[in-house]
Each structure stands twice: as structure tokens, then as C-alpha cells.
Amino acid sequence: MGGFFGVVSRTDCVADLYYGTDYHTHLGTMRGGLAVQNGQGITRFIHDITNAQFRSKFEDDLPKLWGSSGIGVISDYDDQPLIIRSHHGAYAIVTVAKLENLADLVASALKRGAHFSEMSGEEASPTQVVANLIDQGDSLVDGIQSAQDAIKGSCSILLLTDDGVYAARDLLGRTPVAIGEKPGAFAVTLETCALANVGYQVNRYLGPGEIVRITQDGVETLRPPGEKMQICGFLWVYYGYPASNYEGINVEVVRYRCGGLLAQRDDVEIDMVAGIPDSGTGHAIGYANAAGIPYGRPFVKYTPTWPRSFMPQDQRVRDLVARMKLIPIREIIEGRRLLFCEDSIVRGTQLKDIIERIFACGAKEVHMRPACPPLIFSCKFLNFSRSKSELDLAGRKSIQELEGDEPADLDVYADPDSEPYCAMVERTRKRLGLTTLRYQRLEDLIAAIGLPKQRVCTYCWDGVEP
Ligand code: SF4
């Protein structure tokens, strides 16, 4: 998916930028980039972070970077930041975006006489396409507005210019963007967990589609926020960092509430509650506290050499890494009835392997409680599942087993009180080899988040697209 961080400071910004960007590492696997403006121009470095941590890759660059404003990115796809010279002047750009209509945007740009440097897959760089759209505008704000209007999907942007950092949250606010402040400096970030340890406090959250310009003197709104919001509900369930807040709502707190609500509806008899590390942990603590049942760690994660949560794009390598990271503890598993909370079941292949290993260590029963409903529709708004077919989703696989390749009506599978839903869950339970499987209900997930349903994107669970 990716994440970004920017700083405008009265003093040198590089240390804050370096650490602040690093705190987005859980959001991307491919590229890291930093760009700093020092009054004489923009200096930029981009590195491949596929097999190395962001900080180690940029350590040697730090002495060559200085300046009072900068932007950084962790990208799951294209090389960023790009430095663009246009009629707006020179600027650096980073995006967190999914351009569903990338091919159409490229075709129209080519007709206008534009050109793009191609990436290895013969696709134009999405960030370059966004920059090209921005350059069609009379001003940067006008260009950002028309770029966001033209994009199907979502696009949040940071621009580093001579006169400050422009920040734009995507039109429906699917991705969060927050402003941080400390004496003499402002930061802009996707993850608010990036702020505290570099001394910033959250100043405010940008609204959907809001555009601001950040200078040493403050934050100026250039386009006010829109009315409609569709912030991604999956942020709180799965890929957001526990120490982060979106719309002022903390991830870990939501996960405790999710687990608590799962426990309230449950009647299973168990000896221990556990989380599938890491993102199942908060949900499991919430479950254990609400149910009054001990929380334990039947698996521990080997973090010294397997520290990252998002791993290589190749699914087989990801599965192998997932297996090597988790070490079971037989003494805790043997003879016990265990209930695991999991953020979600995406494909279920890694989970199947985990369940087999738990039984192999002598578990009597293994119950699974995902913190969100079954995923039925692939996300088309955010860029974190590029290569996956919708039919890879565990829920869709079960539907396919029940109905073949073309189910008559997918919506019935989003209704937890319907027979087709129960049949789908039962198929998934059997395939994974679980004793019981019960998913979170969507209304409980929304209650745990605490925003009105119409303000949260729930498309991947119910297919609703306001
Ligand atoms: S479809 Fe799912 S993952 Fe995508 S933005 Fe909506 S809630 Fe998030």
C-alpha cells in the first residue's frame, strides 16, 4: 500500500524525516525514498528495500542530505519521490495511490503528447502519471484537484516545493493524513505513530479531499475538506499500526473492542485465548479480557531476523517467511482448547498451515474468530493486493465450491443471518481444519470503530459502494 511522511522545520529536518518515514515500513515492501529541499534545490535518494530495512539503506545518505523541508515515502510499487520540472517550477512528489484507470489516464496523456518512463512491467509509473495530471493545472492546487477528479481509486499526495510542502488527502479520505506539530516544526504523516518519538503531537487530521500547504509559519488550507468520507475500515482491523490514530480513533483500542464484541456473542468453552501475531494480538487481548479467560502465546514470533510484517510480493516466499517467523510452544498448546483471534482471513493458506501445526503440537481444539466479516470483494481503492485474484479470497473460494465460477448473487453471502453465509463459513472452516469458525459481524466492527457506517468503507465485506 505505502505510506508517507513530510517535515517543514525552522532547523534541519533530516533526522525527523528519516525516522518518521521509517515508521511507515509496515506499509510497503519495495522502495524507500527521501527528498530534501535546502534552498539550492532538491536532493533525493531512492533505495530498494525488498530485502533490507529502510534505515540501513539510507544511513550512508544522511550526511549528503540537509535542509529545512523534506518528504519521504515507503512505496509498495513504484520508485518515489520523483523530481519534476514543470511550469509549476521544480517539485518532488510522493503518492499513496491506486489508479484503477491507469491505462486510460496514460492513453489520454499520450494523446496530449506526454511521455512516460516505463517501469519493468511496461507500465507507466503511477506517480509520474499523477504528476503529469497535476502539471495540466494552472496552479498546483488546481492540478491536484483535477488529478484527483480524474483518478478512479484513490490518491493522497505530498509535494515538496520551494515554498513549502503541499499535502492532499484522497477525495473520499480512504487513506488517513494527519498534521503533527512541535515547537519550530510541522510534520505531515499517514501513520500518527510516526510522530511521538520524533517529538510531534497530532495537530489535526485532514478531511477527505482536503489540500493544505505547510510552511514554517503554519498550515494553510487551500481546499476545504469534502462532506463525504469513506475511510478504509481495514486500517483498524489489520494493516494500521497499533499506536496510530485515524480520525482520532486509536487502532489498538479498536482491536480490544473488536475482541470484546466477539467474546460477547460467543459461547464456546475454551482454556486459552491467543492472537495470530501480530495483528491478531490486540483483538485477542480484547476477547480474553471480556471473556475472563487467560490470554497466552502458543506461538512467538522470531523478530531478530524476521522483523517485517509485509514481505516479498511472491506469494510462495511470503508463505515461507510467515512459517519461519512463527515458532510454536508445545508446552502451551498440548492438551488445550485454544481460541485464536485473527485480523481477517484473506486467502487462508498461511492460516491452514498454522492450524495444522497447532494440532500437531497436541491442541485438543482450535477455534478461530476473525475480527472482521469474510472478505468477499477485492479492494479496488487501495493498492495492497495487486496480484491477487478475487477468487483467491477464502470466502470466494468457498462460494466457488458451493456455486461454481459464477454465483447468482454475492450479496447474500454478506448477510450473516442467511443460509448461504452459513454454508460459506462452514466450507471455509472445513477447508482450514478448524473446530469452530465465527466471524465478526459488520455492525459490531462498525461499533468497535465508532464512526457512522456511511463514513467508513466496508466494500470488501459487503460490496457497498456509496
Ligand atoms: S475495500 Fe476494504 S481494503 Fe479497500 S478501502 Fe474499502 S475497506 Fe479498505
Short mmCIF file of N, CA and C in Angstrom, two decimals, residues 252-337:
data_model
loop_
_atom_site.label_atom_id
_atom_site.label_comp_id
_atom_site.label_asym_id
_atom_site.label_seq_id
_atom_site.Cartn_x
_atom_site.Cartn_y
_atom_site.Cartn_z
N GLU A 252 -5.23 0.20 18.45
CA GLU A 252 -5.20 -0.85 19.47
C GLU A 252 -6.50 -0.86 20.28
N VAL A 253 -7.02 0.34 20.58
CA VAL A 253 -8.27 0.43 21.33
C VAL A 253 -9.42 -0.22 20.54
N VAL A 254 -9.45 0.04 19.23
CA VAL A 254 -10.50 -0.57 18.39
C VAL A 254 -10.34 -2.09 18.39
N ARG A 255 -9.11 -2.56 18.37
CA ARG A 255 -8.89 -4.02 18.35
C ARG A 255 -9.37 -4.65 19.67
N TYR A 256 -9.15 -3.98 20.79
CA TYR A 256 -9.68 -4.51 22.06
C TYR A 256 -11.21 -4.58 21.99
N ARG A 257 -11.80 -3.52 21.42
CA ARG A 257 -13.27 -3.51 21.34
C ARG A 257 -13.76 -4.61 20.40
N CYS A 258 -13.05 -4.81 19.29
CA CYS A 258 -13.42 -5.89 18.35
C CYS A 258 -13.42 -7.24 19.07
N GLY A 259 -12.33 -7.50 19.80
CA GLY A 259 -12.22 -8.78 20.52
C GLY A 259 -13.32 -8.89 21.57
N GLY A 260 -13.61 -7.79 22.26
CA GLY A 260 -14.66 -7.80 23.28
C GLY A 260 -16.01 -8.15 22.68
N LEU A 261 -16.30 -7.59 21.52
CA LEU A 261 -17.60 -7.85 20.89
C LEU A 261 -17.68 -9.29 20.37
N LEU A 262 -16.55 -9.83 19.90
CA LEU A 262 -16.53 -11.24 19.51
C LEU A 262 -16.86 -12.12 20.72
N ALA A 263 -16.25 -11.78 21.86
CA ALA A 263 -16.47 -12.58 23.07
C ALA A 263 -17.92 -12.50 23.53
N GLN A 264 -18.51 -11.31 23.43
CA GLN A 264 -19.89 -11.13 23.90
C GLN A 264 -20.86 -12.04 23.18
N ARG A 265 -20.59 -12.33 21.91
CA ARG A 265 -21.52 -13.17 21.14
C ARG A 265 -21.15 -14.65 21.20
N ASP A 266 -20.08 -14.99 21.93
CA ASP A 266 -19.56 -16.36 21.87
C ASP A 266 -20.02 -17.20 23.05
N ASP A 267 -20.13 -18.52 22.84
CA ASP A 267 -20.48 -19.41 23.94
C ASP A 267 -19.57 -20.64 23.98
N VAL A 268 -18.45 -20.58 23.28
CA VAL A 268 -17.58 -21.75 23.18
C VAL A 268 -16.79 -21.93 24.49
N GLU A 269 -16.54 -23.17 24.87
CA GLU A 269 -15.76 -23.44 26.09
C GLU A 269 -14.31 -23.66 25.71
N ILE A 270 -13.44 -22.86 26.26
CA ILE A 270 -12.02 -22.91 25.88
C ILE A 270 -11.13 -22.74 27.10
N ASP A 271 -9.84 -23.04 26.92
CA ASP A 271 -8.88 -22.90 28.03
C ASP A 271 -8.02 -21.65 27.89
N MET A 272 -7.85 -21.18 26.66
CA MET A 272 -6.93 -20.05 26.45
C MET A 272 -7.29 -19.27 25.19
N VAL A 273 -7.07 -17.96 25.25
CA VAL A 273 -7.26 -17.10 24.07
C VAL A 273 -5.88 -16.67 23.58
N ALA A 274 -5.70 -16.66 22.26
CA ALA A 274 -4.42 -16.23 21.69
C ALA A 274 -4.68 -15.45 20.43
N GLY A 275 -3.67 -14.69 20.02
CA GLY A 275 -3.79 -13.94 18.77
C GLY A 275 -2.83 -14.51 17.74
N ILE A 276 -3.21 -14.46 16.48
CA ILE A 276 -2.24 -14.79 15.44
C ILE A 276 -1.38 -13.53 15.29
N PRO A 277 -0.09 -13.63 15.63
CA PRO A 277 0.75 -12.41 15.64
C PRO A 277 0.89 -11.81 14.25
N ASP A 278 1.08 -10.48 14.13
CA ASP A 278 0.95 -9.52 15.21
C ASP A 278 -0.45 -8.93 15.27
N SER A 279 -1.10 -8.83 14.10
CA SER A 279 -2.31 -8.02 14.10
C SER A 279 -3.50 -8.70 14.76
N GLY A 280 -3.40 -10.00 15.10
CA GLY A 280 -4.49 -10.63 15.85
C GLY A 280 -4.36 -10.40 17.35
N THR A 281 -3.19 -9.91 17.79
CA THR A 281 -2.91 -9.82 19.23
C THR A 281 -3.88 -8.89 19.97
N GLY A 282 -4.08 -7.69 19.44
CA GLY A 282 -4.98 -6.74 20.12
C GLY A 282 -6.40 -7.29 20.21
N HIS A 283 -6.87 -7.91 19.14
CA HIS A 283 -8.22 -8.48 19.15
C HIS A 283 -8.31 -9.57 20.23
N ALA A 284 -7.25 -10.38 20.35
CA ALA A 284 -7.26 -11.48 21.32
C ALA A 284 -7.24 -10.96 22.75
N ILE A 285 -6.47 -9.90 23.00
CA ILE A 285 -6.44 -9.32 24.35
C ILE A 285 -7.84 -8.83 24.70
N GLY A 286 -8.50 -8.18 23.74
CA GLY A 286 -9.87 -7.70 23.97
C GLY A 286 -10.82 -8.85 24.26
N TYR A 287 -10.67 -9.94 23.52
CA TYR A 287 -11.53 -11.12 23.73
C TYR A 287 -11.29 -11.68 25.13
N ALA A 288 -10.00 -11.91 25.46
CA ALA A 288 -9.65 -12.54 26.74
C ALA A 288 -10.15 -11.69 27.91
N ASN A 289 -9.96 -10.38 27.84
CA ASN A 289 -10.40 -9.51 28.93
C ASN A 289 -11.91 -9.56 29.09
N ALA A 290 -12.63 -9.55 27.97
CA ALA A 290 -14.10 -9.55 28.05
C ALA A 290 -14.63 -10.90 28.51
N ALA A 291 -13.96 -11.98 28.11
CA ALA A 291 -14.47 -13.31 28.45
C ALA A 291 -13.95 -13.80 29.80
N GLY A 292 -12.94 -13.14 30.34
CA GLY A 292 -12.35 -13.58 31.61
C GLY A 292 -11.60 -14.90 31.46
N ILE A 293 -11.02 -15.12 30.30
CA ILE A 293 -10.28 -16.36 30.03
C ILE A 293 -8.81 -15.98 29.80
N PRO A 294 -7.86 -16.80 30.32
CA PRO A 294 -6.45 -16.39 30.19
C PRO A 294 -6.01 -16.18 28.74
N TYR A 295 -5.17 -15.15 28.58
CA TYR A 295 -4.54 -14.88 27.29
C TYR A 295 -3.17 -15.56 27.30
N GLY A 296 -2.80 -16.21 26.20
CA GLY A 296 -1.49 -16.86 26.14
C GLY A 296 -0.86 -16.70 24.78
N ARG A 297 0.38 -17.17 24.67
CA ARG A 297 1.10 -17.06 23.38
C ARG A 297 1.58 -18.45 22.93
N PRO A 298 0.71 -19.21 22.29
CA PRO A 298 1.11 -20.53 21.81
C PRO A 298 2.17 -20.44 20.71
N PHE A 299 2.22 -19.29 20.04
CA PHE A 299 3.25 -19.03 19.04
C PHE A 299 4.00 -17.77 19.44
N VAL A 300 5.30 -17.75 19.25
CA VAL A 300 6.02 -16.48 19.36
C VAL A 300 6.69 -16.21 18.01
N LYS A 301 6.89 -14.92 17.78
CA LYS A 301 7.43 -14.50 16.50
C LYS A 301 8.94 -14.31 16.66
N TYR A 302 9.71 -14.83 15.72
CA TYR A 302 11.16 -14.65 15.78
C TYR A 302 11.51 -13.32 15.12
N THR A 303 11.52 -12.26 15.94
CA THR A 303 11.71 -10.92 15.38
C THR A 303 13.16 -10.54 15.06
N PRO A 304 14.19 -11.16 15.69
CA PRO A 304 15.54 -10.67 15.37
C PRO A 304 15.90 -10.71 13.89
N THR A 305 15.44 -11.72 13.17
CA THR A 305 15.77 -11.74 11.73
C THR A 305 14.55 -11.72 10.82
N TRP A 306 13.35 -11.80 11.40
CA TRP A 306 12.14 -11.75 10.57
C TRP A 306 11.26 -10.62 11.08
N PRO A 307 11.74 -9.40 11.02
CA PRO A 307 11.03 -8.33 11.72
C PRO A 307 9.85 -7.75 10.97
N ARG A 308 9.76 -7.89 9.66
CA ARG A 308 8.76 -7.13 8.92
C ARG A 308 7.47 -7.89 8.77
N SER A 309 6.37 -7.15 8.70
CA SER A 309 5.10 -7.84 8.59
C SER A 309 4.69 -8.04 7.13
N PHE A 310 4.83 -7.00 6.29
CA PHE A 310 4.58 -7.19 4.86
C PHE A 310 5.87 -7.75 4.29
N MET A 311 5.81 -8.78 3.47
CA MET A 311 7.04 -9.38 2.97
C MET A 311 7.00 -9.47 1.45
N PRO A 312 7.94 -10.17 0.85
CA PRO A 312 8.05 -10.15 -0.61
C PRO A 312 6.75 -10.41 -1.36
N GLN A 313 6.68 -9.85 -2.57
CA GLN A 313 5.46 -9.94 -3.38
C GLN A 313 5.15 -11.38 -3.78
N ASP A 314 6.18 -12.18 -3.99
CA ASP A 314 5.99 -13.57 -4.40
C ASP A 314 5.28 -14.33 -3.26
N GLN A 315 4.10 -14.85 -3.57
CA GLN A 315 3.28 -15.46 -2.52
C GLN A 315 3.97 -16.66 -1.87
N ARG A 316 4.72 -17.45 -2.67
CA ARG A 316 5.37 -18.63 -2.08
C ARG A 316 6.43 -18.20 -1.07
N VAL A 317 7.14 -17.11 -1.39
CA VAL A 317 8.16 -16.63 -0.46
C VAL A 317 7.48 -16.07 0.79
N ARG A 318 6.37 -15.37 0.58
CA ARG A 318 5.63 -14.83 1.73
C ARG A 318 5.17 -15.95 2.66
N ASP A 319 4.65 -17.03 2.06
CA ASP A 319 4.17 -18.15 2.87
C ASP A 319 5.33 -18.78 3.66
N LEU A 320 6.48 -18.89 2.99
CA LEU A 320 7.64 -19.48 3.66
C LEU A 320 8.08 -18.57 4.83
N VAL A 321 8.14 -17.27 4.56
CA VAL A 321 8.56 -16.33 5.60
C VAL A 321 7.59 -16.38 6.77
N ALA A 322 6.29 -16.44 6.45
CA ALA A 322 5.28 -16.48 7.52
C ALA A 322 5.50 -17.72 8.39
N ARG A 323 5.84 -18.82 7.76
CA ARG A 323 6.06 -20.06 8.52
C ARG A 323 7.31 -19.95 9.39
N MET A 324 8.39 -19.43 8.81
CA MET A 324 9.65 -19.37 9.55
C MET A 324 9.58 -18.39 10.72
N LYS A 325 8.72 -17.39 10.59
CA LYS A 325 8.64 -16.36 11.64
C LYS A 325 8.01 -16.88 12.93
N LEU A 326 7.01 -17.76 12.80
CA LEU A 326 6.23 -18.17 13.97
C LEU A 326 6.74 -19.49 14.53
N ILE A 327 7.10 -19.48 15.80
CA ILE A 327 7.59 -20.71 16.43
C ILE A 327 6.56 -21.16 17.46
N PRO A 328 6.05 -22.39 17.33
CA PRO A 328 5.05 -22.87 18.29
C PRO A 328 5.69 -23.28 19.62
N ILE A 329 4.92 -23.20 20.70
CA ILE A 329 5.41 -23.64 22.02
C ILE A 329 4.53 -24.80 22.48
N ARG A 330 5.05 -26.00 22.34
CA ARG A 330 4.27 -27.21 22.62
C ARG A 330 3.71 -27.22 24.05
N GLU A 331 4.52 -26.75 25.00
CA GLU A 331 4.10 -26.79 26.41
C GLU A 331 2.83 -25.97 26.65
N ILE A 332 2.60 -24.98 25.82
CA ILE A 332 1.41 -24.14 26.00
C ILE A 332 0.23 -24.69 25.19
N ILE A 333 0.55 -25.38 24.11
CA ILE A 333 -0.51 -25.85 23.19
C ILE A 333 -1.09 -27.20 23.62
N GLU A 334 -0.26 -28.10 24.07
CA GLU A 334 -0.64 -29.50 24.26
C GLU A 334 -1.82 -29.67 25.22
N GLY A 335 -2.81 -30.38 24.76
CA GLY A 335 -3.96 -30.73 25.61
C GLY A 335 -4.95 -29.60 25.82
N ARG A 336 -4.77 -28.46 25.17
CA ARG A 336 -5.63 -27.30 25.45
C ARG A 336 -6.64 -27.06 24.34
N ARG A 337 -7.74 -26.43 24.75
CA ARG A 337 -8.74 -25.95 23.78
C ARG A 337 -8.41 -24.47 23.57
#
